[in-house]
JSON list of C-alpha atoms in Angstrom, two decimals:
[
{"chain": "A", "resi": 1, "resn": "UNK", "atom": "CA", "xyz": [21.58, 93.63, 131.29]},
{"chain": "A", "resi": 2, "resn": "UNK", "atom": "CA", "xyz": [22.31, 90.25, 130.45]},
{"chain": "A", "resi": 3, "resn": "UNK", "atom": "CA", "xyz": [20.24, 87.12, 131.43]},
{"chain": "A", "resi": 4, "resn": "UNK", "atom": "CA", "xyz": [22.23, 83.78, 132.11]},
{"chain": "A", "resi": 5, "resn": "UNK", "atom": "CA", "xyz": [22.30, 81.07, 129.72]},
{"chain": "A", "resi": 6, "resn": "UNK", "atom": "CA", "xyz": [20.51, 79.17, 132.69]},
{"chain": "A", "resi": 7, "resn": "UNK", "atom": "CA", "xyz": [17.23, 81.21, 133.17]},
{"chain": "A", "resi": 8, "resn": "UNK", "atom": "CA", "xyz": [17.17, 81.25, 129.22]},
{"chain": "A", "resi": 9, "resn": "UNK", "atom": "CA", "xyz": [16.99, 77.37, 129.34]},
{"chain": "A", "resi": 10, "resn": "UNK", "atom": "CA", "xyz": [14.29, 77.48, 132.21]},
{"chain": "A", "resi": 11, "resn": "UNK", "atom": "CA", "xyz": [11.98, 80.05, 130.66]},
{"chain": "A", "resi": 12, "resn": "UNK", "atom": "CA", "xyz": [12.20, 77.61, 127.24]},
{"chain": "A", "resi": 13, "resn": "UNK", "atom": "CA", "xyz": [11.88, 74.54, 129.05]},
{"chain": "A", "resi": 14, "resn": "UNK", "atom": "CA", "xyz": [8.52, 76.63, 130.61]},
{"chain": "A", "resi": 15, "resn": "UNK", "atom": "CA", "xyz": [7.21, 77.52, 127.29]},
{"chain": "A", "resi": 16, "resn": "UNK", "atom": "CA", "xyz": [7.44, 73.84, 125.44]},
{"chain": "A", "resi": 17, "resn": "UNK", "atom": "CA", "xyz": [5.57, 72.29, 128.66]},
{"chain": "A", "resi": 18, "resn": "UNK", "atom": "CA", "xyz": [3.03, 74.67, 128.87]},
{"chain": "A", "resi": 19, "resn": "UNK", "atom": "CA", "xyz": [2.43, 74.42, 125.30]},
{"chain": "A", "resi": 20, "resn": "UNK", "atom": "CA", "xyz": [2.35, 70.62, 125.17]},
{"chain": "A", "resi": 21, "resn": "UNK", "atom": "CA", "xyz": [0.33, 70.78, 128.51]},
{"chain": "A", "resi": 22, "resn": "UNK", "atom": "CA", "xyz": [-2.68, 73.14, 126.17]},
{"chain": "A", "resi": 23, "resn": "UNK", "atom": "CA", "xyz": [-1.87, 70.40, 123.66]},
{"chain": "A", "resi": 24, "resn": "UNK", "atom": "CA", "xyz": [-2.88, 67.74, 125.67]},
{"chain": "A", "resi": 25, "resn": "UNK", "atom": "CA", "xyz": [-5.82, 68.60, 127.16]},
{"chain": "A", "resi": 26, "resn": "UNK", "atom": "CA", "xyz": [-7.63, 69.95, 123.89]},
{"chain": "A", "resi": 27, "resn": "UNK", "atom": "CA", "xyz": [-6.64, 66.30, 122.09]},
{"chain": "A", "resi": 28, "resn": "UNK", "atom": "CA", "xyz": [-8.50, 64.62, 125.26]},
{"chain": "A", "resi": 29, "resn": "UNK", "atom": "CA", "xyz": [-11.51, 66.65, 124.94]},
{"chain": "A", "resi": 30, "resn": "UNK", "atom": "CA", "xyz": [-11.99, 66.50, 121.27]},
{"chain": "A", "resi": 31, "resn": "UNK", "atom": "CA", "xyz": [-11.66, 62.21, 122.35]},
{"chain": "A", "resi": 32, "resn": "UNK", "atom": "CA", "xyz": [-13.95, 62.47, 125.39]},
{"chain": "A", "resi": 33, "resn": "UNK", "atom": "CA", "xyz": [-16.53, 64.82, 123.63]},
{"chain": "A", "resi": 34, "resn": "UNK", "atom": "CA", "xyz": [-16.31, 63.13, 120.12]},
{"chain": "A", "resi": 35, "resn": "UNK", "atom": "CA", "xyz": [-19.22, 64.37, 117.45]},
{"chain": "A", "resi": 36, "resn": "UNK", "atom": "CA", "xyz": [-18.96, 60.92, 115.89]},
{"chain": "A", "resi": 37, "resn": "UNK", "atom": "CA", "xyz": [-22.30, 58.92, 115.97]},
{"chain": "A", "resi": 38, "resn": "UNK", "atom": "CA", "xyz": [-23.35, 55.35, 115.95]},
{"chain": "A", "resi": 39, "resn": "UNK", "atom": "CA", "xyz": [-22.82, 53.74, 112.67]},
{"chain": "A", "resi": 40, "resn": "UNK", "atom": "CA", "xyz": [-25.51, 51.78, 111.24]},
{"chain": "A", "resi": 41, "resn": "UNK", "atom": "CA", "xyz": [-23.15, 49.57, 107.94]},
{"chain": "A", "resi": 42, "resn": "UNK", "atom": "CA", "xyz": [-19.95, 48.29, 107.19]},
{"chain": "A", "resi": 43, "resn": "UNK", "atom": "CA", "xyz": [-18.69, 49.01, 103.55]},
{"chain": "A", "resi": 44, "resn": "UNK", "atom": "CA", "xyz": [-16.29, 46.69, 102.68]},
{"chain": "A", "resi": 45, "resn": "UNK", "atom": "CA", "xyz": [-13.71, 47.87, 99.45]},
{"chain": "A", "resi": 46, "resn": "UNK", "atom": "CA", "xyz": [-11.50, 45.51, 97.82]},
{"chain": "A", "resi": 47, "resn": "UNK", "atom": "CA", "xyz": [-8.74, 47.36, 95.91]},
{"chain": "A", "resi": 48, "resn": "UNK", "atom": "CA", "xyz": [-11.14, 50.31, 95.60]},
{"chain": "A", "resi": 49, "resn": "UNK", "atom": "CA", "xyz": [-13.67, 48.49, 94.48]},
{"chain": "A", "resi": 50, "resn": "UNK", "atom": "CA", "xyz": [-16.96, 48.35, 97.25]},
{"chain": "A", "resi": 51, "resn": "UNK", "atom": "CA", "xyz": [-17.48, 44.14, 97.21]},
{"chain": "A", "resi": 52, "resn": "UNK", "atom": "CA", "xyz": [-20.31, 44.57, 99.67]},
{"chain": "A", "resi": 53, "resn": "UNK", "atom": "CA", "xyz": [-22.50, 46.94, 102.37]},
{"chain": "A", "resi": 54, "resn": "UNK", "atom": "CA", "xyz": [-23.32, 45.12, 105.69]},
{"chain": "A", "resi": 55, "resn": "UNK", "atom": "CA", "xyz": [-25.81, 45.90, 108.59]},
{"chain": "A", "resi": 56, "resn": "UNK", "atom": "CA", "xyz": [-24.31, 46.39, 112.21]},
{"chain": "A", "resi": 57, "resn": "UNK", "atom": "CA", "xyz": [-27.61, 44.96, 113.64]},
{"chain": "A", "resi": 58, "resn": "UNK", "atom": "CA", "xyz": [-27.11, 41.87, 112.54]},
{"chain": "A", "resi": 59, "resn": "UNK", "atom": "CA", "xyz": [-23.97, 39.05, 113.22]},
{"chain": "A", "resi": 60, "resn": "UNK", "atom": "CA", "xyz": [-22.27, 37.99, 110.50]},
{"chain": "A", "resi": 61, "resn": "UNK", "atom": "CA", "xyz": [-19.09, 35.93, 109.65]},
{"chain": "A", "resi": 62, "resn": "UNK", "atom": "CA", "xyz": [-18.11, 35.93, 106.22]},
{"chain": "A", "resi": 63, "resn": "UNK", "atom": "CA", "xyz": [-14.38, 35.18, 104.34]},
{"chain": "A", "resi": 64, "resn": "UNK", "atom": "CA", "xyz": [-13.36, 37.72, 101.93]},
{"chain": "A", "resi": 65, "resn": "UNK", "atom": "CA", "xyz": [-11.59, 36.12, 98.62]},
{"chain": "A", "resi": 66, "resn": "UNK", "atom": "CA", "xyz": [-9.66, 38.56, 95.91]},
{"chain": "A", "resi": 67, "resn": "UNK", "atom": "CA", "xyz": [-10.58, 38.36, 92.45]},
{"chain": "A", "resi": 68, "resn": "UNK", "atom": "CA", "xyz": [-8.71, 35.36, 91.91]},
{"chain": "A", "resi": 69, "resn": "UNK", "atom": "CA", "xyz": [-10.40, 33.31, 94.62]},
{"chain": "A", "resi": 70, "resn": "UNK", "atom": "CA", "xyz": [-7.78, 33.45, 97.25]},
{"chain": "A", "resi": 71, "resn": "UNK", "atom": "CA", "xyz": [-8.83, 33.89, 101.20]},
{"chain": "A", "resi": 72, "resn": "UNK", "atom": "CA", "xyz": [-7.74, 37.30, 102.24]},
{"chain": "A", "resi": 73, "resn": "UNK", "atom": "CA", "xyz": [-9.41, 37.45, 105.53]},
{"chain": "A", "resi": 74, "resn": "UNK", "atom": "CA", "xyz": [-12.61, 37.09, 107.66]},
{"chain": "A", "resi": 75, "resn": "UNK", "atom": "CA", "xyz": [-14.69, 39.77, 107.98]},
{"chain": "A", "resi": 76, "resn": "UNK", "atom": "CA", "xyz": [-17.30, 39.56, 111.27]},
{"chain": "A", "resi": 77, "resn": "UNK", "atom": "CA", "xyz": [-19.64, 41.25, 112.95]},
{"chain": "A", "resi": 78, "resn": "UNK", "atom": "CA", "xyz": [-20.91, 40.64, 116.42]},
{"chain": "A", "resi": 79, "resn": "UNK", "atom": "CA", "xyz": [-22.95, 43.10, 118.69]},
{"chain": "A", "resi": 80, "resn": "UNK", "atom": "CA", "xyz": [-23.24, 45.81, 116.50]},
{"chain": "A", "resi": 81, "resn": "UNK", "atom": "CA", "xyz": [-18.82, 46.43, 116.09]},
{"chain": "A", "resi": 82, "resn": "UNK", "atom": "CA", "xyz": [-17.34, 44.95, 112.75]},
{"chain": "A", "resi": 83, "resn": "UNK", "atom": "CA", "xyz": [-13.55, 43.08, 113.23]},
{"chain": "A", "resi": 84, "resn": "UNK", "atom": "CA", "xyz": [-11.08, 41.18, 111.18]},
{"chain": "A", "resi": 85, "resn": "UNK", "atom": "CA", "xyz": [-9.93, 37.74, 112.11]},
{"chain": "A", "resi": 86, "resn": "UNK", "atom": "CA", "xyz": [-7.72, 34.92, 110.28]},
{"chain": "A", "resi": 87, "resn": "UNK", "atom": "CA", "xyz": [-5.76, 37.70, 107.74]},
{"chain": "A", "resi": 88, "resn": "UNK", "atom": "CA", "xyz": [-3.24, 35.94, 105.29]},
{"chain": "A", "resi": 89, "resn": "UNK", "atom": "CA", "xyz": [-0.80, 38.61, 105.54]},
{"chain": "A", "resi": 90, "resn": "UNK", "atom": "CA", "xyz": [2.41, 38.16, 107.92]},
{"chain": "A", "resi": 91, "resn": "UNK", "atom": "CA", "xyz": [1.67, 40.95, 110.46]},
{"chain": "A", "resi": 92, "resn": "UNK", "atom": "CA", "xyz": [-1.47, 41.12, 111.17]},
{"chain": "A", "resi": 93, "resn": "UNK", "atom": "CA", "xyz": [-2.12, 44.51, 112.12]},
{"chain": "A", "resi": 94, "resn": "UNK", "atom": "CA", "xyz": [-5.98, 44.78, 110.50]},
{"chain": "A", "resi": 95, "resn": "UNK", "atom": "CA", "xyz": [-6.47, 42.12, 113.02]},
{"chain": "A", "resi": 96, "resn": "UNK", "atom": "CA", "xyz": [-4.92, 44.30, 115.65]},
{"chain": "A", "resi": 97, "resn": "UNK", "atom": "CA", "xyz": [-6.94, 47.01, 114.80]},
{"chain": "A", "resi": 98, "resn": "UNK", "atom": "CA", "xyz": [-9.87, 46.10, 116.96]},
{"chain": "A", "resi": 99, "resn": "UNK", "atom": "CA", "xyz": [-13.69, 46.08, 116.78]},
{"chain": "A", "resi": 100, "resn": "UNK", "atom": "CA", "xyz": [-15.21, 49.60, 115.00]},
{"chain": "A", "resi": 101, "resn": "UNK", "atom": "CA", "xyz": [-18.72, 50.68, 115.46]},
{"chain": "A", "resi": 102, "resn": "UNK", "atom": "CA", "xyz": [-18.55, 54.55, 114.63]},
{"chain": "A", "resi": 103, "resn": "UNK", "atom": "CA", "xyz": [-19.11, 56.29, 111.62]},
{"chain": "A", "resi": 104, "resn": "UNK", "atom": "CA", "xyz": [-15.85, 56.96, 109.86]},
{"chain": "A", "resi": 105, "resn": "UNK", "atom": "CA", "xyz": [-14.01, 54.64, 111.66]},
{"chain": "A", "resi": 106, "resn": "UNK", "atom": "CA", "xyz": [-12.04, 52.08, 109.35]},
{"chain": "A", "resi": 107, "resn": "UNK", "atom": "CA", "xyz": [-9.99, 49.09, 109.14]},
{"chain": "A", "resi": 108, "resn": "UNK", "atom": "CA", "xyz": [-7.11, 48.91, 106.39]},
{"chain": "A", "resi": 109, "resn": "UNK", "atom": "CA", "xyz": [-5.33, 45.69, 105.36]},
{"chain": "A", "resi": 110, "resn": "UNK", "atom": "CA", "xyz": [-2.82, 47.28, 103.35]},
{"chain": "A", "resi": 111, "resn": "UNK", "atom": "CA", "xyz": [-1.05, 44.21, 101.89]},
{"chain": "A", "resi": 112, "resn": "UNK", "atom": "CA", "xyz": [-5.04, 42.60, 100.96]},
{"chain": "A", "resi": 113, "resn": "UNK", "atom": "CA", "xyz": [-5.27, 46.16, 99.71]},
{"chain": "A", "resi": 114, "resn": "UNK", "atom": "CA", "xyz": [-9.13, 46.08, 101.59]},
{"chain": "A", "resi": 115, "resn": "UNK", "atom": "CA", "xyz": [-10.84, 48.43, 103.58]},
{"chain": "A", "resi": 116, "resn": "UNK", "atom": "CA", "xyz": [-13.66, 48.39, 105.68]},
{"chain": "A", "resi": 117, "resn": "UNK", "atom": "CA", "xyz": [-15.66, 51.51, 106.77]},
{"chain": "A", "resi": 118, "resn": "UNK", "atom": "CA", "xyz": [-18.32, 52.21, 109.05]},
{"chain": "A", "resi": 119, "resn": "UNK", "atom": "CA", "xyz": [-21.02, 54.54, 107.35]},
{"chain": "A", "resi": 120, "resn": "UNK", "atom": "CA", "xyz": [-23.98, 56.09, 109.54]},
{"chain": "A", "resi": 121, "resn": "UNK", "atom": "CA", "xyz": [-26.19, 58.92, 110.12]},
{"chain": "A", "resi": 122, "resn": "UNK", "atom": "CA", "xyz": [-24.67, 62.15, 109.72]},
{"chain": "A", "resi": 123, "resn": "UNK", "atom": "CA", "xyz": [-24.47, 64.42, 112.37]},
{"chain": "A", "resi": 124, "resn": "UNK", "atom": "CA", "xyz": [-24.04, 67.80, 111.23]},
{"chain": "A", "resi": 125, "resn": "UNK", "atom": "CA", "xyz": [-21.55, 68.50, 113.18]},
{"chain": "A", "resi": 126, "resn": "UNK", "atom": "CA", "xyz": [-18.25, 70.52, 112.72]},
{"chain": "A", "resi": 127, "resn": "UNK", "atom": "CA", "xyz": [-15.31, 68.19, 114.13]},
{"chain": "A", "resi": 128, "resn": "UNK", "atom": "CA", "xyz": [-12.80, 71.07, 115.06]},
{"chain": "A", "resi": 129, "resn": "UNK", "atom": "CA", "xyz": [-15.43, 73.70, 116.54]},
{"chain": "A", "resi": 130, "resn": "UNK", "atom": "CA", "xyz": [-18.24, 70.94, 117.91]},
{"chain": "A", "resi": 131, "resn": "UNK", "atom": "CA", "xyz": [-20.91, 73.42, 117.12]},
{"chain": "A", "resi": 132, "resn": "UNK", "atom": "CA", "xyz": [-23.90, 72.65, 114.76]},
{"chain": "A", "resi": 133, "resn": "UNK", "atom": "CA", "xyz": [-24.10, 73.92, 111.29]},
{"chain": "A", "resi": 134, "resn": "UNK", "atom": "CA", "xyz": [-26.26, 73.65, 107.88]},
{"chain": "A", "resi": 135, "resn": "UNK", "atom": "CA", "xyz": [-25.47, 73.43, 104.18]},
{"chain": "A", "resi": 136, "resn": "UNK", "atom": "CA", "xyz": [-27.79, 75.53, 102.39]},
{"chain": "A", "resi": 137, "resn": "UNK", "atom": "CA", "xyz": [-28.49, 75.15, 98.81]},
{"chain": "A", "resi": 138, "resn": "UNK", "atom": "CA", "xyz": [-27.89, 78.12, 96.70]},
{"chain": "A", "resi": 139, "resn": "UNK", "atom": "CA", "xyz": [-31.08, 78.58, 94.43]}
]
């Protein structure tokens, strides 16, 4: 009993859609339902180096320089969501990156070789399972 090369094709075609369909919906619910809390400081690292720690709660605007005393960029904060503006480099893209204001959440300049991460209250939370859970300390 042979099948033709046709309903082989359809029942693959099925398979890869469904699949990608399951796919789909579990990456929008881990976004919609995300475990990720509020985060409460900015932690700015210049080449691996933390160059300063600031407070969400309160606006800032302050230029970053490099070891040498060059302007890299502008590092803000407005409304509790830290941002880059005026970057040296040619393409811009920590600018693009947008306003953070979760924990984890980060901003990388890559050719400034600076990152900036938000850092907050921990939430106990696995990511993948979204269920609550607790080190415990082996005496």
């Amino acid at each position: 009993m042979k099948q033709s090369n046709k309903t082989v094709i359809r029942n693959d075609i099925i398979v890869i859609v469904t699949a990608l369909v399951i796919a789909l919906v579990f990456f929008v619910f881990s976004l919609i339902f995300s475990p990720k809390a509020d985060g409460e400081t900015a932690v700015i690292s210049l080449e691996g180096e933390i160059i300063g720690e600031y407070s969400l709660s309160e606006d800032i605007s302050l230029p970053i320089y490099d070891k040498s005393g060059e302007f890299l960029l502008t590092f803000n904060v407005k409304d509790g969501k830290a941002y880059v503006t005026d970057s040296v480099c040619n393409d811009h893209s920590c600018e693009r990156m947008g306003p953070i204001s979760r924990s984890g959440e980060s901003i990388i300049c890559l050719v400034s070789r600076l990152t900036v991460t938000i850092e907050g209250k921990s939430q106990d939370i696995d990511a993948v399972a979204h269920i609550s859970w607790e080190v415990k300390k082996r005496k």
